[in-house]
Tab-separated table of C-alpha atoms in Angstrom:
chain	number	residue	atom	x	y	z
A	1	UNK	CA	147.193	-119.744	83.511
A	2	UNK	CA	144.862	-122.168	85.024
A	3	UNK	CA	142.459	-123.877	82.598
A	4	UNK	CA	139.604	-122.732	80.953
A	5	UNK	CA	136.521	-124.727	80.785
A	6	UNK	CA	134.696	-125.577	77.296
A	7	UNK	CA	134.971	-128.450	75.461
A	8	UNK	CA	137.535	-128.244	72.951
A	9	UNK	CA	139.725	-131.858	73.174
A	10	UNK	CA	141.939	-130.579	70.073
A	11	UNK	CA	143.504	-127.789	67.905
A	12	UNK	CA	145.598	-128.020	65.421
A	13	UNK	CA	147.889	-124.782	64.899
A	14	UNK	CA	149.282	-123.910	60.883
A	15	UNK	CA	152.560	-122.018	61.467
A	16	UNK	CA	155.276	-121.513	59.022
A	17	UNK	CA	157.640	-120.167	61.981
A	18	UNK	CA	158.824	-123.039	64.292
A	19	UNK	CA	159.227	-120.331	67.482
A	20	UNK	CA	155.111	-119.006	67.170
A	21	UNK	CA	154.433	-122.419	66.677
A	22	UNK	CA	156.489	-123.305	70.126
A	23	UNK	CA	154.859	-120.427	71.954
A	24	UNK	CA	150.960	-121.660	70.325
A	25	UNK	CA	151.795	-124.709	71.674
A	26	UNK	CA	152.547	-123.705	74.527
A	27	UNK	CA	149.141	-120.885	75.542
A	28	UNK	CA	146.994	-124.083	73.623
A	29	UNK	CA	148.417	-126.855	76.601
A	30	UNK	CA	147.980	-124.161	79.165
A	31	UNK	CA	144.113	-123.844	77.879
A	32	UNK	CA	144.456	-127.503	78.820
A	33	UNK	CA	143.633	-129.047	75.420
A	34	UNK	CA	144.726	-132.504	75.175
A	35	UNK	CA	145.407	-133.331	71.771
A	36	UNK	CA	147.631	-130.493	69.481
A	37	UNK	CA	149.058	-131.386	66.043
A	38	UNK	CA	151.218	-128.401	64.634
A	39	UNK	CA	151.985	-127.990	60.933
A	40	UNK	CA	153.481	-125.580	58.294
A	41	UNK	CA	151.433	-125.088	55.704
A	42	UNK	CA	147.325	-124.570	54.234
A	43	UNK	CA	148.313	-127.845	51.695
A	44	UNK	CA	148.997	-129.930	54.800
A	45	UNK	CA	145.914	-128.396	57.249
A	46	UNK	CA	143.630	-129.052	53.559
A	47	UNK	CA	145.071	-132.539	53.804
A	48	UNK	CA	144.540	-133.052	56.967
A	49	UNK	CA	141.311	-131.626	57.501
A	50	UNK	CA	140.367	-134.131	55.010
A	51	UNK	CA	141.190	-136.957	56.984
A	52	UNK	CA	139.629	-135.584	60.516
A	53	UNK	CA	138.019	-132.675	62.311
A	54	UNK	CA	139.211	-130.032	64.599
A	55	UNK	CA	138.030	-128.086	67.531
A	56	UNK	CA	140.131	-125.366	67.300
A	57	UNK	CA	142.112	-124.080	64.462
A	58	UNK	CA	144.796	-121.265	64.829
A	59	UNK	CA	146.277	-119.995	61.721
A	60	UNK	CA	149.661	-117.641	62.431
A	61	UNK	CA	149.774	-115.823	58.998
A	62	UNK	CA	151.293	-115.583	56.255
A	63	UNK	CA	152.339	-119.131	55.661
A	64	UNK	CA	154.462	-120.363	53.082
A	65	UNK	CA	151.514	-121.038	50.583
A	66	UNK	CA	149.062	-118.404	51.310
A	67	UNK	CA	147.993	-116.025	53.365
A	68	UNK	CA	145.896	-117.681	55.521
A	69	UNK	CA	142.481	-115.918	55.527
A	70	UNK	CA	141.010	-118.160	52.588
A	71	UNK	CA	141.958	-121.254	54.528
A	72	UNK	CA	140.688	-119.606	57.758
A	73	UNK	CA	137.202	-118.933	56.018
A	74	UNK	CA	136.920	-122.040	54.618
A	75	UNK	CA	137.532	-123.894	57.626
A	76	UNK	CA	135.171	-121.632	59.702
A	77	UNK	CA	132.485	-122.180	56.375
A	78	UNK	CA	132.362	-126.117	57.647
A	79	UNK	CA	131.051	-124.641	60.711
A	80	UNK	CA	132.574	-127.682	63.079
A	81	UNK	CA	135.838	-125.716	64.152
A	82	UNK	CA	136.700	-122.248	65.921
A	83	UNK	CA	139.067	-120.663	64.398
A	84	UNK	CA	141.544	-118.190	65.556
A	85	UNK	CA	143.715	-116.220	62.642
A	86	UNK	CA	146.742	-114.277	63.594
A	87	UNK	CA	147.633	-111.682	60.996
A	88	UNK	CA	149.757	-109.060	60.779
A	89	UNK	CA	148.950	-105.485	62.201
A	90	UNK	CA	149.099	-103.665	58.832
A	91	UNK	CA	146.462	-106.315	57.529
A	92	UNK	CA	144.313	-106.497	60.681
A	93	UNK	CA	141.629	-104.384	60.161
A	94	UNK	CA	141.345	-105.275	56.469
A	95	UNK	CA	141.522	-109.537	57.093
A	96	UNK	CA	138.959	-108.718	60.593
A	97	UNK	CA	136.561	-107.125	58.598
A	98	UNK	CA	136.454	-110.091	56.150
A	99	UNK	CA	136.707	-112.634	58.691
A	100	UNK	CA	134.805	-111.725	61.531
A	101	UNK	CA	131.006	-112.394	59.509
A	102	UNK	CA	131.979	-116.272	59.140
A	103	UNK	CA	132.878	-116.345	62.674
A	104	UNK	CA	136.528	-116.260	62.870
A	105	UNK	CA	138.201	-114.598	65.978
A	106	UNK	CA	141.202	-112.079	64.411
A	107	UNK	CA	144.280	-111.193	66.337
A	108	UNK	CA	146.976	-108.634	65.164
A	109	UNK	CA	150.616	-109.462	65.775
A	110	UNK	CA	152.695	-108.929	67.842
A	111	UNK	CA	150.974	-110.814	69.512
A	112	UNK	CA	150.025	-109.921	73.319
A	113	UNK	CA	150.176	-113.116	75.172
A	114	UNK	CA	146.608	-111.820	77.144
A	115	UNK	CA	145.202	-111.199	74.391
A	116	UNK	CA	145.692	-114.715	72.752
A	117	UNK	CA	145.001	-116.483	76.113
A	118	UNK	CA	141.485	-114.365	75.722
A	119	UNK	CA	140.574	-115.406	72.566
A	120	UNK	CA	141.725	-118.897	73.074
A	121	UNK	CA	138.861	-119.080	76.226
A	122	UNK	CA	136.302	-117.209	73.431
A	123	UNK	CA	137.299	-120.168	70.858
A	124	UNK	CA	136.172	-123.030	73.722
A	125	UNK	CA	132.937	-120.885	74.874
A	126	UNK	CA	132.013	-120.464	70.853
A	127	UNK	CA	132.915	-123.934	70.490
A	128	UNK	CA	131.010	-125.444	73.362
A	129	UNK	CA	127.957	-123.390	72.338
A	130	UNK	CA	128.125	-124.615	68.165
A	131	UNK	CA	128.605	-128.164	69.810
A	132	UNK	CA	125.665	-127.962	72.036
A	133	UNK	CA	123.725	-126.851	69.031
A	134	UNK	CA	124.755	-129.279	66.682
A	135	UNK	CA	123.758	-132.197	69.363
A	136	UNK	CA	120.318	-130.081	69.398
A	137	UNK	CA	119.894	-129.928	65.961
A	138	UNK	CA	120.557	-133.525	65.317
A	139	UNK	CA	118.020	-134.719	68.271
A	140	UNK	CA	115.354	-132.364	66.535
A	141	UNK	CA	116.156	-134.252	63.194
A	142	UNK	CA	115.986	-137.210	64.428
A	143	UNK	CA	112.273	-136.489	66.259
A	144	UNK	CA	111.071	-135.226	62.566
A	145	UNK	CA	112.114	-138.648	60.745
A	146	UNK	CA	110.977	-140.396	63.391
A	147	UNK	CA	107.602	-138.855	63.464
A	148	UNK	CA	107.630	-139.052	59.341
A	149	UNK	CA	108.001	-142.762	59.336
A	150	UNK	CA	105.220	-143.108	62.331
A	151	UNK	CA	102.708	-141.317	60.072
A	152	UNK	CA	103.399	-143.225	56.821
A	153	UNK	CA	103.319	-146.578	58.619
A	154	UNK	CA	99.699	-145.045	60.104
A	155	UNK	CA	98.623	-144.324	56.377
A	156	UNK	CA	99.444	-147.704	55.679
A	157	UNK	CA	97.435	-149.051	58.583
A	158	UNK	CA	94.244	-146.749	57.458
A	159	UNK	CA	94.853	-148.147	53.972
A	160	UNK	CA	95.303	-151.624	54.355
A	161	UNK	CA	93.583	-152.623	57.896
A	162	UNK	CA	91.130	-149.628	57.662
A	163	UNK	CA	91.761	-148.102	60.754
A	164	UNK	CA	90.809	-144.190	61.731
A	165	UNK	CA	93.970	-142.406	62.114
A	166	UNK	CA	92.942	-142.902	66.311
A	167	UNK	CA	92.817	-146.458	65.792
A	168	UNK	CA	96.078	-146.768	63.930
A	169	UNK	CA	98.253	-144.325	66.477
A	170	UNK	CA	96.725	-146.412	69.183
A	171	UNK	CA	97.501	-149.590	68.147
A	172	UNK	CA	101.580	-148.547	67.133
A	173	UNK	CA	101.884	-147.162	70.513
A	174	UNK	CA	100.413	-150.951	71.811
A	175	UNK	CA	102.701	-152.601	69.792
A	176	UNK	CA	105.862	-150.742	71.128
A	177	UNK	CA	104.613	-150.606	75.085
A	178	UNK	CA	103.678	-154.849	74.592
A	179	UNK	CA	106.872	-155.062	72.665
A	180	UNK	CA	109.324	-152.589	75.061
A	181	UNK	CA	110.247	-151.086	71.490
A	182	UNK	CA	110.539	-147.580	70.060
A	183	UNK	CA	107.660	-146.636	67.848
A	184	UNK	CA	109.374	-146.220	65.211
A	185	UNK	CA	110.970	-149.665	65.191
A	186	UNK	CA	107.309	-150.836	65.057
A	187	UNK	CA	106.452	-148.319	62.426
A	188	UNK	CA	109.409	-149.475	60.265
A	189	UNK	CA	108.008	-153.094	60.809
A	190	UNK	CA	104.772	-151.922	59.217
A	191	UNK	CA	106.379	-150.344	56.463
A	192	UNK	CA	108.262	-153.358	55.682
A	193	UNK	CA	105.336	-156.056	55.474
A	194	UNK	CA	102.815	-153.868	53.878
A	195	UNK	CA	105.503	-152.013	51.109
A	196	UNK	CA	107.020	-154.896	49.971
């Protein structure tokens, strides 16, 4: 299986079996994902998850402490990490139904090896796209504050130099062309002489 595309760097793969966590390990490296930590149980992926993010989480259910699906919704809930949950066929259309509103790709054992390698290339599209959205959503943030601070540093200007609102854009825009600086580094030097 050649590999897929996407961006997903690392998974890590909660498996109270030692062989389905061999054989996840195994489809996950053919996918071509560099880094893969494998564990047993949803105390250690709570633990770890903790301590750092994911990009792909596949749970192989039941596990020692519980079934799985809470941990699998919780982890999808975040909204950082795809995650896959493998569960068994008796359960699958009970756990899918659940699952498949916050986003989490079910499978039902046994497992079909096309079937995983499928959902596997699903996880890295999803995973790209919530990425690419997340970068988006940041920038857009980041053009709001910006534009927040520029207007309260022009109220201050219209207060204390009484400038028109023309008057005060022009001259931040001046400032940060003279001074090859953002405008709001400029703006945020206004704020600081004239609200201190």
């Amino acid at each position: 299986m050649a590999g897929t595309g996407g961006s997903v760097e690392n998974a890590l793969i909660v498996s109270h079996a030692e062989k389905s966590l061999d054989f996840f390990m195994e489809i996950l490296n053919s996918a071509q994902i560099g880094h893969i930590v494998g564990i047993s149980t949803c105390g250690e992926a709570r633990r770890l998850l903790l301590e750092r993010e994911f990009d792909l989480v596949l749970i192989n259910a039941p596990l020692k402490d519980e079934t799985g699906e809470n941990l699998s919704r919780h982890i999808a809930a975040k909204g950082v990490s795809q995650v896959i949950l493998v569960v068994a066929a008796e359960y699958f259309d009970a756990v899918s139904a659940h699952c498949e509103n916050d986003g989490i790709l079910t499978i039902s054992k046994p497992i079909n090896k096309t079937v995983l390698w499928s959902a596997v290339k699903l996880a890295k599209a999803a995973h790209s796209k919530i990425k690419r959205m997340h970068s988006e959503n940041s920038k857009l943030k980041q053009k709001i504050d910006d534009i927040r601070i520029i207007d309260r540093a022009k109220c201050i200007l219209i207060s204390y130099m009484n400038m028109s609102e023309k008057e005060a854009h022009r001259y931040i825009e001046k400032e940060a062309m003279d001074m090859r600086m953002p405008k709001r580094a400029i703006a945020e030097g206004i704020l600081r002489t004239y609200e201190n």
